[in-house]
Short mmCIF file of C-alpha atoms in Angstrom, two decimals:
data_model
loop_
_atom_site.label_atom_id
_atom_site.label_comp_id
_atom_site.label_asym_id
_atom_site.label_seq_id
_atom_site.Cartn_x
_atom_site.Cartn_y
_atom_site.Cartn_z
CA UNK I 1 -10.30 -13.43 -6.21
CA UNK I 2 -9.18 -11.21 -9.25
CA UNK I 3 -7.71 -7.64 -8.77
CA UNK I 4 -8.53 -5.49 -11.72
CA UNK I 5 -5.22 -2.83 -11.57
CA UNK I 6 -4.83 0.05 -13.82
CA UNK I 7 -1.17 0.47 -15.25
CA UNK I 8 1.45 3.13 -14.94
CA UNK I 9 2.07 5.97 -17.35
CA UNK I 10 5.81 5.78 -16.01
CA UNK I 11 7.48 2.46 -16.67
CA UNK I 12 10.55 0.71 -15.68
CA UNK I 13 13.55 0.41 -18.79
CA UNK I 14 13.09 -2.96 -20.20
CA UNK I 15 16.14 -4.58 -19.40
CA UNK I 16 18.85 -6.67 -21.17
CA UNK I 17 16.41 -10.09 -20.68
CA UNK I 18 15.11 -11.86 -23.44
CA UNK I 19 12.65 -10.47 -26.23
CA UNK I 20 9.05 -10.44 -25.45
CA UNK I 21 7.08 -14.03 -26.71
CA UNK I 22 3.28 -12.69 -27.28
CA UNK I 23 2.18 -16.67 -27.16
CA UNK I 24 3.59 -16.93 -23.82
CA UNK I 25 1.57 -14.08 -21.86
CA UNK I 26 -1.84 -15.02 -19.71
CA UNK I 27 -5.30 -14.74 -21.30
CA UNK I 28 -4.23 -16.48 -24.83
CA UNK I 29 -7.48 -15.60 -25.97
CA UNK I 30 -6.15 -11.48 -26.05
CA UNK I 31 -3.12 -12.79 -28.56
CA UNK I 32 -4.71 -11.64 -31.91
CA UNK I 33 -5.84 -8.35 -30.20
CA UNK I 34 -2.35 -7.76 -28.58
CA UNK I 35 -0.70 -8.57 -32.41
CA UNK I 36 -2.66 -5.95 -33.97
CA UNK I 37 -2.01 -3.02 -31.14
CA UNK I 38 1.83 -4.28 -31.35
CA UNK I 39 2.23 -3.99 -35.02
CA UNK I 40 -0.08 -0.64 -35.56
CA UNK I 41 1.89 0.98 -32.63
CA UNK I 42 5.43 -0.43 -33.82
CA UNK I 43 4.47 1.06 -37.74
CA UNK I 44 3.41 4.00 -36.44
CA UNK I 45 6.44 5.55 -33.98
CA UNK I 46 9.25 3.94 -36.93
CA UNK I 47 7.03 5.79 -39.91
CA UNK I 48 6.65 9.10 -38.19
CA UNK I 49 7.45 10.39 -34.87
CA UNK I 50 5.57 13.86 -34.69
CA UNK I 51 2.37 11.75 -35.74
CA UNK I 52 3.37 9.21 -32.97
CA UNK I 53 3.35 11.98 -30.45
CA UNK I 54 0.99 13.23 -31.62
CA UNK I 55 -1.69 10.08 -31.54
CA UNK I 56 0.05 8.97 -28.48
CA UNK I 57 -0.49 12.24 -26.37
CA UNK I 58 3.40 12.66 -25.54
CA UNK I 59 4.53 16.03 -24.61
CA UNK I 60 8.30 17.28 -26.22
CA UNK I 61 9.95 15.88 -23.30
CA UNK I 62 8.33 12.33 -23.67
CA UNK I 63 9.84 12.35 -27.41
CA UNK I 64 11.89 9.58 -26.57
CA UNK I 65 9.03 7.30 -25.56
CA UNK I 66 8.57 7.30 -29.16
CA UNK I 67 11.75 5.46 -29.88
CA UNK I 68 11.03 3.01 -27.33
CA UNK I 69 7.73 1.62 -28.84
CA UNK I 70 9.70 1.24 -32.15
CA UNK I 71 12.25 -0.92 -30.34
CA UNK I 72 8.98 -3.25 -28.94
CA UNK I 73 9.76 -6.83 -30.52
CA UNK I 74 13.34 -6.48 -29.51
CA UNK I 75 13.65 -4.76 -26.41
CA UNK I 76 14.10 -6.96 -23.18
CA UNK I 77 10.89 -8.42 -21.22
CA UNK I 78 10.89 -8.41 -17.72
CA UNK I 79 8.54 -9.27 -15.40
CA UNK I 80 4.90 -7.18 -15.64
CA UNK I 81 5.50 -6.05 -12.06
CA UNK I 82 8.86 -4.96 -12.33
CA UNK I 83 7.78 -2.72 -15.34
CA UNK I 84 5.10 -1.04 -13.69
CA UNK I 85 6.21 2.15 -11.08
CA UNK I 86 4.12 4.66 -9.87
CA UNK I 87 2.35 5.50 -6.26
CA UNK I 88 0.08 2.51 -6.51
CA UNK I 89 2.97 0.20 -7.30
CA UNK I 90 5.34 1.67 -4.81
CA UNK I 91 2.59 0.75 -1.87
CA UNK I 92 1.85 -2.39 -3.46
CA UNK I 93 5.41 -3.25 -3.31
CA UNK I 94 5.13 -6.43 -4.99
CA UNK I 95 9.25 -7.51 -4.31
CA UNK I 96 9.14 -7.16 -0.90
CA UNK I 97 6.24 -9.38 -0.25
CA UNK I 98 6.57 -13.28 0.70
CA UNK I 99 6.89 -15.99 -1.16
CA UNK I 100 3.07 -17.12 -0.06
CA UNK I 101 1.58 -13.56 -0.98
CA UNK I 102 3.65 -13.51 -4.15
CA UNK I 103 2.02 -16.71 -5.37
CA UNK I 104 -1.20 -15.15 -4.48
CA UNK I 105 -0.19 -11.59 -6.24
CA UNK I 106 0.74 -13.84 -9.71
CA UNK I 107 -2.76 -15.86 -9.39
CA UNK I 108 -4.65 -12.75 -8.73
CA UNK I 109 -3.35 -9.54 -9.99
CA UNK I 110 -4.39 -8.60 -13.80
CA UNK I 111 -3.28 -5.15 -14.99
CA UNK I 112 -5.06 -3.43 -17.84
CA UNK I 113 -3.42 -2.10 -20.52
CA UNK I 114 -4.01 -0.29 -23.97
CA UNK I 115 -1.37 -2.20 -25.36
CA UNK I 116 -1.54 -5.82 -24.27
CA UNK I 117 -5.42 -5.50 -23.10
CA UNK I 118 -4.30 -7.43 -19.38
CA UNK I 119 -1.29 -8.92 -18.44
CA UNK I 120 -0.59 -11.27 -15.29
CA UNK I 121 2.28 -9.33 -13.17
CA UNK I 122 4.91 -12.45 -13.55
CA UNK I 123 3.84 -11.67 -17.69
CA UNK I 124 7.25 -10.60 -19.43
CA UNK I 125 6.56 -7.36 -21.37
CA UNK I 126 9.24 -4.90 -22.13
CA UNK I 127 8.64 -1.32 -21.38
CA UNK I 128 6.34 0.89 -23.65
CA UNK I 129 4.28 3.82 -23.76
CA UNK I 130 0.69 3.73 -25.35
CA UNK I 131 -2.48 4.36 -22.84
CA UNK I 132 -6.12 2.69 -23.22
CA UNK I 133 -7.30 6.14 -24.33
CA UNK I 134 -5.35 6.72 -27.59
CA UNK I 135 -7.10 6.27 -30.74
CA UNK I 136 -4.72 5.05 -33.13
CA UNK I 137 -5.02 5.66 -36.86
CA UNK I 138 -6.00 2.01 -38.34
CA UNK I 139 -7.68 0.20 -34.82
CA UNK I 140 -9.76 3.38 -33.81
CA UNK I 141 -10.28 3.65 -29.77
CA UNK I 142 -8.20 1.15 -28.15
CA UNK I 143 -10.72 1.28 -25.26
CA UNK I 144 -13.23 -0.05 -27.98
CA UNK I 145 -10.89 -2.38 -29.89
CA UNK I 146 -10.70 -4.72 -26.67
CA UNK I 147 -13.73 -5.23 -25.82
CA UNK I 148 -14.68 -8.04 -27.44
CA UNK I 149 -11.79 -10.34 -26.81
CA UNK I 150 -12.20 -9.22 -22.85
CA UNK I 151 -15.56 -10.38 -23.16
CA UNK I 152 -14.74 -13.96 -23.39
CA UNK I 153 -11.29 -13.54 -21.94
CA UNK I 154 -12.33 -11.71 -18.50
CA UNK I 155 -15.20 -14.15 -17.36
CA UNK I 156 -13.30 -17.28 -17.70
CA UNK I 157 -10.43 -15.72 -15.65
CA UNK I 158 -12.72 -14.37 -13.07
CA UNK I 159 -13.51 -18.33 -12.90
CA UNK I 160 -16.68 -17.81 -10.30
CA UNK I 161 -15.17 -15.66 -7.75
CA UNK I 162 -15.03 -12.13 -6.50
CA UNK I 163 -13.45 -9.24 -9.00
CA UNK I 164 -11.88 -6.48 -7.23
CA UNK I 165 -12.08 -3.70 -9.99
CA UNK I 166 -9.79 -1.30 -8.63
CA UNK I 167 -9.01 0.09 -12.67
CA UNK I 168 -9.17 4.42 -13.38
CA UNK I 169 -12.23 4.96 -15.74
CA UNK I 170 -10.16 5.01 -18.97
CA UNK I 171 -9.08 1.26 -18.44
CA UNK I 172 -12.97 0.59 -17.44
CA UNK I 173 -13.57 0.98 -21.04
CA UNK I 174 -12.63 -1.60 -22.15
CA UNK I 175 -14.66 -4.39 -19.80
CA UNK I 176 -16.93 -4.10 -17.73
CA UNK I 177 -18.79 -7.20 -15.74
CA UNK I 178 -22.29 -8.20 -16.68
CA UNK I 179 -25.03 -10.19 -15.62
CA UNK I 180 -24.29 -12.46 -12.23
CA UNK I 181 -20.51 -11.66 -12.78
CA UNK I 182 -21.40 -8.06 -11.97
CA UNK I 183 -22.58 -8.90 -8.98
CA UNK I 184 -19.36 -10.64 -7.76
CA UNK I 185 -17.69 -7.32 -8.50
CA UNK I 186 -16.57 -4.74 -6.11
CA UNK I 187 -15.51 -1.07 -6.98
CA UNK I 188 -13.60 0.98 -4.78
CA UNK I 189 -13.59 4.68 -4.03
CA UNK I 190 -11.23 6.18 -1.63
CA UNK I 191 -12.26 9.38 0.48
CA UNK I 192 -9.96 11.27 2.17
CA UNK I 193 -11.60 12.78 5.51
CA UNK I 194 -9.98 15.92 6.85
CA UNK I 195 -11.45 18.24 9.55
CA UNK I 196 -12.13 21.65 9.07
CA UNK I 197 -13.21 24.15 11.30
CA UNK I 198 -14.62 21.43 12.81
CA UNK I 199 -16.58 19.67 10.67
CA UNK I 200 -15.57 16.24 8.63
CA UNK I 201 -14.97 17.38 5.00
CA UNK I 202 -14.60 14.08 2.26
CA UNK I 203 -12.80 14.39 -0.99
CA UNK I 204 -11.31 12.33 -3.65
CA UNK I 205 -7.24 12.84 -3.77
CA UNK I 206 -5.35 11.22 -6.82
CA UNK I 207 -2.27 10.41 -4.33
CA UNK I 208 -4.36 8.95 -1.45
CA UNK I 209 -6.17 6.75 -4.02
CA UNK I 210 -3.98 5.05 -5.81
CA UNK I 211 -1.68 4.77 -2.64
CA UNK I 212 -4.79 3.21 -0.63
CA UNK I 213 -5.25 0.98 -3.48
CA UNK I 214 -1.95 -0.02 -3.31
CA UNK I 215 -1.90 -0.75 0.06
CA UNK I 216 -5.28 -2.86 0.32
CA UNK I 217 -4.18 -4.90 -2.54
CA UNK I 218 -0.51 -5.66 -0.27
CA UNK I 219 -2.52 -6.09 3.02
CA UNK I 220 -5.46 -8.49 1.26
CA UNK I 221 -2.08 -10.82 -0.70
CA UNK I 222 0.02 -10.45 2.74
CA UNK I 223 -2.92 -11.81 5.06
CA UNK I 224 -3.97 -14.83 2.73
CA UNK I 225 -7.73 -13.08 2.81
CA UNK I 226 -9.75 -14.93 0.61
CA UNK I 227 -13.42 -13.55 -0.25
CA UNK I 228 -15.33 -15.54 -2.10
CA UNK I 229 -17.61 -12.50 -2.80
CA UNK I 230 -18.14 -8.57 -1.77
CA UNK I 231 -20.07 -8.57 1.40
CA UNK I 232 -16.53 -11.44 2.33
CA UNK I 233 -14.28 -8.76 1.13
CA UNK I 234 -15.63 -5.52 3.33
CA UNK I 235 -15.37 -7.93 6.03
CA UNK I 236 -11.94 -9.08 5.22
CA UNK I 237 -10.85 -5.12 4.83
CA UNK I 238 -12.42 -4.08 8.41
CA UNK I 239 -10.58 -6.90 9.77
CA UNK I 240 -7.42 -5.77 8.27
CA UNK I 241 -8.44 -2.11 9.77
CA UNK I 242 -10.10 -0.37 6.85
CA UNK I 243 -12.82 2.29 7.00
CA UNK I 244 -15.34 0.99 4.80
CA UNK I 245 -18.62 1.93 3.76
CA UNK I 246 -20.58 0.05 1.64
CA UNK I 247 -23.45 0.40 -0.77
CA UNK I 248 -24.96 -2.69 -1.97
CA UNK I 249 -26.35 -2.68 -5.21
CA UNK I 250 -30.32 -1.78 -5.53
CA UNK I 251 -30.75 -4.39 -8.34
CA UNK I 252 -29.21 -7.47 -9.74
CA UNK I 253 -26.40 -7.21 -12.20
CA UNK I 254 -24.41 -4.40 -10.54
CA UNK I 255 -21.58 -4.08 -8.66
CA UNK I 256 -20.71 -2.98 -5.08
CA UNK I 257 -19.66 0.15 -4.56
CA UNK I 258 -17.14 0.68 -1.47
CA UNK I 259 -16.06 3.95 -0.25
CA UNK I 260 -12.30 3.33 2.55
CA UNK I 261 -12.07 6.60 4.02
CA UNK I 262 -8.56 7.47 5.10
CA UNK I 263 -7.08 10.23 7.36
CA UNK I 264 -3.45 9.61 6.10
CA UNK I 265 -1.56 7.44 4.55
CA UNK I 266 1.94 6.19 6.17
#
């Protein structure tokens, strides 16, 4: 199985560990790709910051965010998962988990990223600021500028199994599954069911979606669940005590779609 995860806007500092080592993060075939974003994005906060802001979509109090991208090739890497923080990450709560669920969590987990394209969550990155939607001055959309490395790169680490596309839109951009692959995919949408006046009313909440995707990923890695495809995983999910619903796709070559419909989340 491999768990498509959006990033964070907020990130963890980097750290006092060692530099960051582009040749030694997953998905080698992303390296040229990742050099390119690195040294655009590296030229561009040194050369100007009010452009940098600017292209980057940083309000005045993210200035410093700027300063932090220029500091990329020398700032300390740490661990993908420790960078990442936010209210998918804090229910996913990767350093709490075993040591069986963390070797699952390192096997499984890729998360997207407008700078590095997809990084493994034991990946050492140090921390930065640049989202898959900025357009930046010499690579155009970044959204665009990956998608044909993740073409080749995506499909060999999917490796024949199920893909667990949990990723916002933006990050969608930038690959999406084709052909049988697609059809090893599952998307997931989470509902939020409240009762008014007596009658079940469904909506989509930012805060109960990325928390609910936080906390499937942590049950799915803490159980040992292993679906080899879609209909295996909304099994796997009811089992673990999910509302799911389930819409199978009309025609070949598209994914599942899966609404879990939540009351609360704890």
């Amino acid at each position: 199985m491999l768990v498509l995860l959006p990033p964070s806007e907020g990130k963890a500092p980097s750290g006092r560990g060692t530099a960051l080592k582009l040749e030694s993060l997953s998905l080698p075939g992303l390296t040229e790709a990742r050099q390119a974003v690195l040294d655009e994005l590296v030229e561009l906060c040194a050369a100007d910051e009010e452009k940098a802001r600017e292209v980057l979509g940083l309000s005045e109090g993210l200035r410093g965010e700027v300063a932090k991208n220029v500091d990329l090739r020398t700032a300390g890497a740490r661990p993908a998962g420790e960078i990442y923080t936010g209210v998918l990450y804090d229910s996913l709560d990767l350093a709490s988990l075993d040591t069986a669920a963390k070797r699952r969590a390192a096997r499984s987990l890729l998360v997207f990223s407008g700078l590095w394209g997809a990084v493994q969550v034991t990946d050492r990155i140090p921390s930065y600021r640049c989202s898959m939607g900025v357009k930046l001055p010499g690579l155009g959309a970044l959204g665009a500028h990956w998608r044909t490395p993740m073409a080749t790169a995506l499909p060999e680490a999917a490796d024949g199994g199920l893909v667990l596309d949990l990723r916002s839109s933006a990050y969608a951009s930038a690959w999406k599954p084709k052909g049988e692959l697609a059809g090893r995919t599952a998307t997931v949408r989470v509902l939020h069911s409240q009762m008014v006046n007596g009658v079940e009313k469904r909506s989509v909440v930012s805060h109960f979606n990325k928390a609910t995707k936080g906390k499937i990923v942590r049950s799915l890695l803490s159980a040992g669940a292993a679906p080899k495809g879609p209909a295996e995983l909304v099994e796997a999910l009811r089992d673990l005590g999910y509302v799911v619903e389930v819409e199978a796709p009309g025609k070949a070559g598209r994914p599942w779609a899966l609404d879990v419909v939540v009351t609360e989340i704890h």
